[in-house]
Coordinates of C-alpha atoms and ligand atoms in Angstrom, one line a residue:
M205 CA 0.3 23.6 -1.0
D206 CA -0.8 20.0 -0.8
V207 CA -1.0 17.5 2.1
V208 CA 0.1 13.9 1.8
T209 CA -0.8 11.7 4.7
G210 CA 2.1 9.4 5.3
A211 CA 4.7 11.1 3.1
F212 CA 7.5 9.3 5.0
S213 CA 5.9 5.9 4.4
F214 CA 5.7 3.8 1.3
T215 CA 3.2 5.1 -1.3
G216 CA 2.9 8.5 0.3
R217 CA 6.7 9.0 -0.2
Y218 CA 6.3 8.5 -3.9
V219 CA 3.4 10.9 -4.1
A220 CA 5.2 13.6 -2.1
A221 CA 8.3 13.2 -4.3
R222 CA 6.2 13.6 -7.4
L223 CA 4.5 16.7 -6.0
L224 CA 7.8 18.3 -5.0
E225 CA 9.2 17.6 -8.5
S226 CA 6.3 19.4 -10.0
G227 CA 7.0 22.4 -7.9
R228 CA 4.3 22.0 -5.2
E229 CA 4.8 22.6 -1.5
V230 CA 4.0 19.6 0.6
R231 CA 3.0 19.0 4.2
T232 CA 2.4 15.6 5.8
L233 CA 0.4 14.2 8.6
T234 CA 2.3 11.3 10.2
R235 CA 3.1 9.5 13.3
R236 CA 6.7 9.3 12.3
P237 CA 9.4 11.6 13.8
R238 CA 10.8 14.4 11.6
G239 CA 14.1 12.6 11.6
E240 CA 12.6 9.9 9.3
S241 CA 11.9 12.3 6.5
P242 CA 13.5 11.3 3.2
F243 CA 13.0 14.9 2.1
G244 CA 15.0 16.7 4.7
G245 CA 13.2 19.9 5.6
R246 CA 11.3 20.1 2.3
V247 CA 8.2 18.5 3.7
Q248 CA 6.7 20.0 6.8
A249 CA 5.4 17.3 9.2
F250 CA 2.3 17.5 11.5
P251 CA 1.0 14.9 13.9
L252 CA -1.6 12.5 12.4
D253 CA -4.6 14.2 14.2
F254 CA -7.4 13.4 11.8
S255 CA -9.9 15.9 13.2
D256 CA -7.6 19.0 13.3
P257 CA -8.3 21.4 10.5
A258 CA -5.3 23.6 11.4
P259 CA -2.6 21.9 9.3
L260 CA -5.1 21.7 6.4
R261 CA -5.7 25.5 6.1
G262 CA -4.4 26.9 2.8
V263 CA -4.2 23.4 1.3
D264 CA -5.4 22.7 -2.2
T265 CA -5.4 18.9 -2.3
I266 CA -5.1 16.1 0.3
Y267 CA -3.6 12.8 -0.9
N268 CA -4.8 10.4 1.7
T269 CA -2.8 7.2 1.9
Y270 CA -3.9 6.5 5.5
W271 CA -5.1 2.9 6.2
I272 CA -4.2 -0.1 8.4
R273 CA -3.2 -3.4 7.0
F274 CA -4.9 -5.4 9.8
P275 CA -6.5 -4.4 13.1
D276 CA -4.6 -4.4 16.3
S277 CA -5.4 -3.6 19.9
S278 CA -5.4 0.1 19.2
T279 CA -7.1 0.4 15.8
S280 CA -9.9 -1.6 14.2
F281 CA -11.1 -1.2 10.6
E282 CA -14.1 0.6 12.0
D283 CA -11.7 3.0 13.7
A284 CA -9.8 3.5 10.4
V285 CA -13.1 4.3 8.6
R286 CA -14.0 6.8 11.4
N287 CA -10.5 8.4 11.2
S288 CA -10.8 8.8 7.5
V289 CA -14.3 10.4 7.8
A290 CA -12.9 12.8 10.5
L291 CA -10.1 13.8 8.1
F292 CA -12.7 14.6 5.3
D293 CA -14.7 16.7 7.8
A294 CA -11.6 18.6 8.9
A295 CA -10.7 19.1 5.2
R296 CA -14.1 20.6 4.5
A297 CA -13.8 22.8 7.5
A298 CA -10.4 24.0 6.4
G299 CA -11.6 24.8 2.8
V300 CA -9.5 22.1 1.1
R301 CA -10.5 21.9 -2.6
R302 CA -10.0 18.2 -3.4
I303 CA -9.2 14.8 -1.9
V304 CA -7.3 12.0 -3.7
Q305 CA -8.2 8.9 -1.8
L306 CA -6.0 5.8 -2.0
S307 CA -8.4 2.8 -1.9
V308 CA -8.0 -0.7 -3.3
T309 CA -9.2 -2.7 -6.3
Q310 CA -12.4 -4.5 -5.7
A311 CA -13.4 -2.5 -2.6
S312 CA -16.9 -3.5 -1.8
G313 CA -19.5 -3.3 0.9
D314 CA -20.3 -7.0 0.2
S315 CA -16.7 -8.2 0.5
P316 CA -16.0 -11.0 3.0
Y317 CA -12.9 -9.1 4.0
A318 CA -13.0 -6.2 6.5
Y319 CA -10.2 -4.4 4.7
F320 CA -12.1 -4.2 1.5
R321 CA -15.4 -3.4 3.2
G322 CA -13.7 -0.6 5.2
K323 CA -12.3 0.8 2.0
A324 CA -15.8 0.8 0.4
A325 CA -17.2 2.6 3.4
V326 CA -14.5 5.3 3.1
E327 CA -15.2 5.6 -0.6
A328 CA -18.9 6.0 0.1
A329 CA -18.3 8.6 2.9
L330 CA -16.0 10.6 0.6
A331 CA -18.6 10.5 -2.2
A332 CA -21.3 11.8 0.2
S333 CA -19.0 14.5 1.7
G334 CA -19.6 17.0 -1.1
L335 CA -15.8 17.4 -1.5
S336 CA -14.3 17.2 -5.0
H337 CA -12.5 13.9 -5.1
A338 CA -10.7 11.1 -7.0
I339 CA -10.7 7.6 -5.7
V340 CA -7.7 5.7 -6.9
R341 CA -7.8 1.9 -6.4
P342 CA -4.4 0.3 -6.7
T343 CA -3.6 -3.4 -7.1
L344 CA -0.4 -4.6 -5.5
V345 CA 2.0 -1.7 -5.4
F346 CA 5.8 -2.3 -5.9
G347 CA 8.7 -0.1 -5.3
D348 CA 11.3 0.8 -2.7
G349 CA 9.8 0.2 0.8
E350 CA 7.1 -2.3 -0.2
V351 CA 6.7 -5.3 2.0
L352 CA 5.2 -8.3 0.1
V353 CA 7.8 -8.9 -2.7
N354 CA 10.7 -8.1 -0.4
N355 CA 9.5 -10.6 2.2
V356 CA 9.0 -13.3 -0.5
A357 CA 12.6 -12.7 -1.4
W358 CA 13.7 -12.8 2.3
L359 CA 12.0 -16.3 2.6
L360 CA 13.5 -17.5 -0.7
R361 CA 17.0 -16.5 0.4
R362 CA 16.7 -18.4 3.7
L363 CA 14.5 -21.5 3.2
P364 CA 14.9 -24.6 0.9
L365 CA 11.1 -24.6 0.2
F366 CA 8.5 -22.0 -0.7
L367 CA 4.9 -23.1 -0.3
L368 CA 2.3 -21.5 -2.5
P369 CA -1.2 -20.9 -1.0
S370 CA -3.3 -21.8 -4.1
E371 CA -3.2 -22.3 -7.8
A372 CA -4.9 -19.0 -8.6
C373 CA -3.7 -15.7 -7.1
R374 CA -3.7 -13.4 -10.2
L375 CA -1.9 -10.1 -9.7
R376 CA -1.7 -6.9 -11.8
P377 CA 1.1 -5.0 -9.9
I378 CA 1.6 -1.3 -10.4
A379 CA 4.8 0.6 -9.8
A380 CA 4.7 3.1 -7.0
E381 CA 6.1 5.8 -9.4
D382 CA 3.2 5.1 -11.9
L383 CA 0.7 5.2 -9.0
A384 CA 2.1 8.5 -7.7
A385 CA 1.9 10.0 -11.2
L386 CA -1.8 8.9 -11.5
C387 CA -2.6 10.4 -8.1
V388 CA -1.0 13.7 -8.9
E389 CA -2.7 13.9 -12.2
A390 CA -6.0 13.0 -10.5
G391 CA -5.3 15.8 -7.9
R392 CA -5.2 18.5 -10.6
D393 CA -8.6 17.6 -12.1
E394 CA -12.0 18.8 -10.9
D395 CA -14.3 15.9 -11.7
N396 CA -15.3 13.2 -9.2
V397 CA -13.7 10.0 -10.5
T398 CA -13.0 6.4 -9.4
F399 CA -10.6 4.2 -11.2
D400 CA -8.3 1.2 -10.8
A401 CA -4.6 1.7 -10.9
A402 CA -3.1 -1.5 -12.4
G403 CA 0.1 -2.2 -14.2
P404 CA 0.7 -3.7 -17.7
D405 CA 1.3 -7.3 -16.7
E406 CA -1.1 -9.9 -15.1
L407 CA 0.8 -12.7 -13.6
A408 CA 0.1 -15.5 -11.1
F409 CA 1.6 -15.2 -7.6
E410 CA 3.5 -18.4 -8.5
D411 CA 5.1 -16.6 -11.5
L412 CA 6.1 -13.7 -9.2
V413 CA 7.7 -16.1 -6.7
R414 CA 9.6 -17.8 -9.5
L415 CA 10.7 -14.5 -10.9
V416 CA 12.0 -13.4 -7.5
R417 CA 13.6 -16.7 -6.8
D418 CA 15.6 -16.6 -10.1
A419 CA 16.5 -13.0 -9.6
V420 CA 17.9 -13.4 -6.1
G421 CA 19.7 -16.7 -7.0
S422 CA 17.7 -18.8 -4.6
R423 CA 17.4 -22.6 -5.1
A424 CA 14.3 -23.0 -3.0
A425 CA 11.8 -25.4 -4.4
V426 CA 8.5 -23.7 -5.2
V427 CA 5.5 -26.0 -4.6
H428 CA 1.8 -25.8 -3.9
G429 CA 1.1 -26.3 -0.2
G430 CA -2.6 -25.9 0.2
A431 CA -4.2 -22.9 1.8
R432 CA -4.5 -24.3 5.3
T433 CA -0.8 -25.5 5.5
V434 CA 0.4 -22.1 4.2
R435 CA -1.7 -20.3 6.7
S436 CA -0.3 -22.4 9.6
L437 CA 3.3 -21.9 8.3
T438 CA 2.8 -18.2 7.8
Q439 CA 1.5 -18.0 11.4
A440 CA 4.5 -20.0 12.7
L441 CA 6.9 -17.7 10.8
G442 CA 5.1 -14.7 12.2
F443 CA 5.6 -16.1 15.7
V444 CA 9.3 -16.7 15.1
T445 CA 10.0 -13.3 13.4
R446 CA 7.5 -11.4 15.6
E447 CA 6.2 -9.7 12.5
T448 CA 2.8 -10.2 10.7
L449 CA 4.1 -11.4 7.4
L450 CA 0.7 -12.1 5.9
T451 CA -2.7 -12.3 7.7
A452 CA -5.1 -15.1 7.0
D453 CA -7.4 -12.6 5.3
E454 CA -4.5 -11.3 3.1
L455 CA -3.8 -14.8 2.0
R456 CA -7.5 -15.5 1.3
A457 CA -7.8 -12.2 -0.6
L458 CA -4.8 -13.0 -2.7
A459 CA -6.3 -16.4 -3.6
D460 CA -9.6 -14.7 -4.4
D461 CA -7.8 -12.6 -7.1
L462 CA -8.7 -9.3 -5.4
L463 CA -5.4 -7.6 -6.4
T464 CA -6.1 -7.8 -10.1
S465 CA -8.3 -5.6 -12.2
G466 CA -10.5 -5.8 -15.3
E467 CA -9.7 -2.2 -16.3
P468 CA -7.1 -1.3 -18.9
P469 CA -3.6 -0.8 -17.4
R470 CA -2.7 2.7 -16.3
G471 CA 0.8 1.9 -15.3
T472 CA 3.6 1.2 -17.7
R473 CA 6.5 0.0 -15.5
R474 CA 6.9 -3.8 -15.4
I475 CA 7.4 -5.7 -12.2
A476 CA 9.9 -8.1 -13.9
D477 CA 12.2 -5.1 -14.7
W478 CA 11.9 -3.8 -11.1
V479 CA 12.7 -7.2 -9.6
T480 CA 15.7 -7.6 -11.9
A481 CA 17.0 -4.1 -11.2
N482 CA 16.6 -4.6 -7.4
A483 CA 17.7 -8.2 -7.1
A484 CA 20.8 -7.4 -5.1
F485 CA 18.8 -5.7 -2.3
L486 CA 15.5 -7.6 -2.3
G487 CA 15.1 -9.7 0.7
R488 CA 18.4 -8.8 2.4
Q489 CA 16.4 -7.5 5.3
L490 CA 12.9 -8.5 6.5
A491 CA 10.6 -5.5 5.7
T492 CA 8.4 -4.5 8.6
G493 CA 5.0 -2.9 8.0
D494 CA 6.0 0.3 10.0
G495 CA 9.4 0.7 8.2
R496 CA 11.4 0.1 11.4
P497 CA 14.5 -2.2 11.0
W498 CA 14.0 -5.8 11.9
P499 CA 14.6 -7.3 14.4
K500 CA 13.0 -4.5 16.5
Ligands
NAP170 N1 0.9 -1.3 -0.7 C1 0.0 -1.9 -1.5 O1 0.4 -2.8 -2.2 C2 -1.4 -1.4 -1.6 C3 -2.3 -2.1 -2.4 C4 -3.6 -1.6 -2.6 C5 -4.0 -0.5 -1.8 N2 -3.1 0.1 -1.1 C6 -3.6 1.3 -0.3 O2 -2.7 2.4 -0.6 C7 -2.5 3.2 0.6 C8 -1.0 3.3 0.9 O3 -0.5 2.0 1.2 P1 0.9 1.8 1.7 O4 1.3 0.4 1.6 O5 1.8 2.8 1.2 O6 0.7 2.1 3.3 P2 1.7 2.5 4.5 O7 2.9 3.2 4.0 O8 1.9 1.3 5.3 O9 0.8 3.4 5.4 C9 0.0 4.5 4.8 C10 -0.4 5.4 5.8 O10 -1.2 4.9 6.9 C11 -0.6 5.2 8.1 N3 -0.8 4.1 9.1 C12 -0.6 2.8 8.9 N4 -0.9 2.0 10.0 C13 -1.4 2.9 10.9 C14 -1.8 2.8 12.2 N5 -1.9 1.6 12.8 N6 -2.2 3.9 12.9 C15 -2.2 5.1 12.3 N7 -1.7 5.3 11.0 C16 -1.3 4.2 10.3 C17 0.8 5.5 7.9 O11 1.2 6.4 8.9 P3 2.7 6.9 9.2 O12 3.0 8.0 8.2 O13 2.7 7.4 10.5 O14 3.6 5.7 9.0 C18 0.8 6.1 6.6 O15 0.4 7.5 6.7 C19 -3.3 2.6 1.7 O16 -4.5 3.2 1.7 C20 -3.5 1.1 1.2 O17 -4.7 0.6 1.7 C21 -1.8 -0.3 -0.9

């Protein structure tokens, strides 16, 4: 029996599917109603109560995907760190053998970005917890249910112009299936490990935008807009759509090449193949961070 936090969400769904395929029983901790389960009754759902050891009793491994993209009135990054630590304490109390923690490439206590500092704090807390663990640090994850590439496609389908934030923005995207396979493999081991989960291709964000534009048949002009202009436009689009498309920090982190990796690729699936295979669906609907249909 394993637990996946967020098994009805994006990455957690792929991890849960992989575990079920390999014959494991799966529970999830989630805020989502049972009705949103893509697994029918095969995954037992419990409320996302970080400090409750009860649903963790009899569990071998926890695959923890829990995190927030940006702070809001109810949860800060400091809260997200505290919640993660509470989950580790509950896991220890329940006798869980191992934690596979989804982190991010280039998580660092010195990062200028609260997201990456928070991830480093969670990694440090897990390392100090005494629990057997694997820390898996993905780059940009692509697959059914992801937000960024889909919303790039959504914009390209509707606007005559796509403004790029900067010249740089290198990415090494990894397929959600590949990431899930790495997580499940890491869950079976005993050793404490930390590794990046990156795909086979490094490409510039501009290349990704052009790839998506061609695949979805958009004629939008793709031009460099300068970071400040792009931030203002993204904010304006957020105001119109009432969705946080990209935060200022996410744009800066992208420009700082934080979603790439110097480690050898561990994923094999190529983002160009995925974009081509999913071109008919990409960007038809705006993807919302919480998976609810837009407009809400
Ligand atoms: N997606 C990427 O490209 C990417 C890249 C690098 C690292 N990562 C890391 O990989 C992990 C999974 O990412 P993901 O994109 O798959 O995330 P996700 O599906 O949006 O969310 C993952 C989990 O966090 C929970 N969650 C999100 N916001 C919450 C909030 N405000 N309050 C309480 N719970 C909240 C979700 O709960 P529910 O089950 O209730 O929805 C879900 O369990 C995260 O740790 C993320 O930092 C992702």
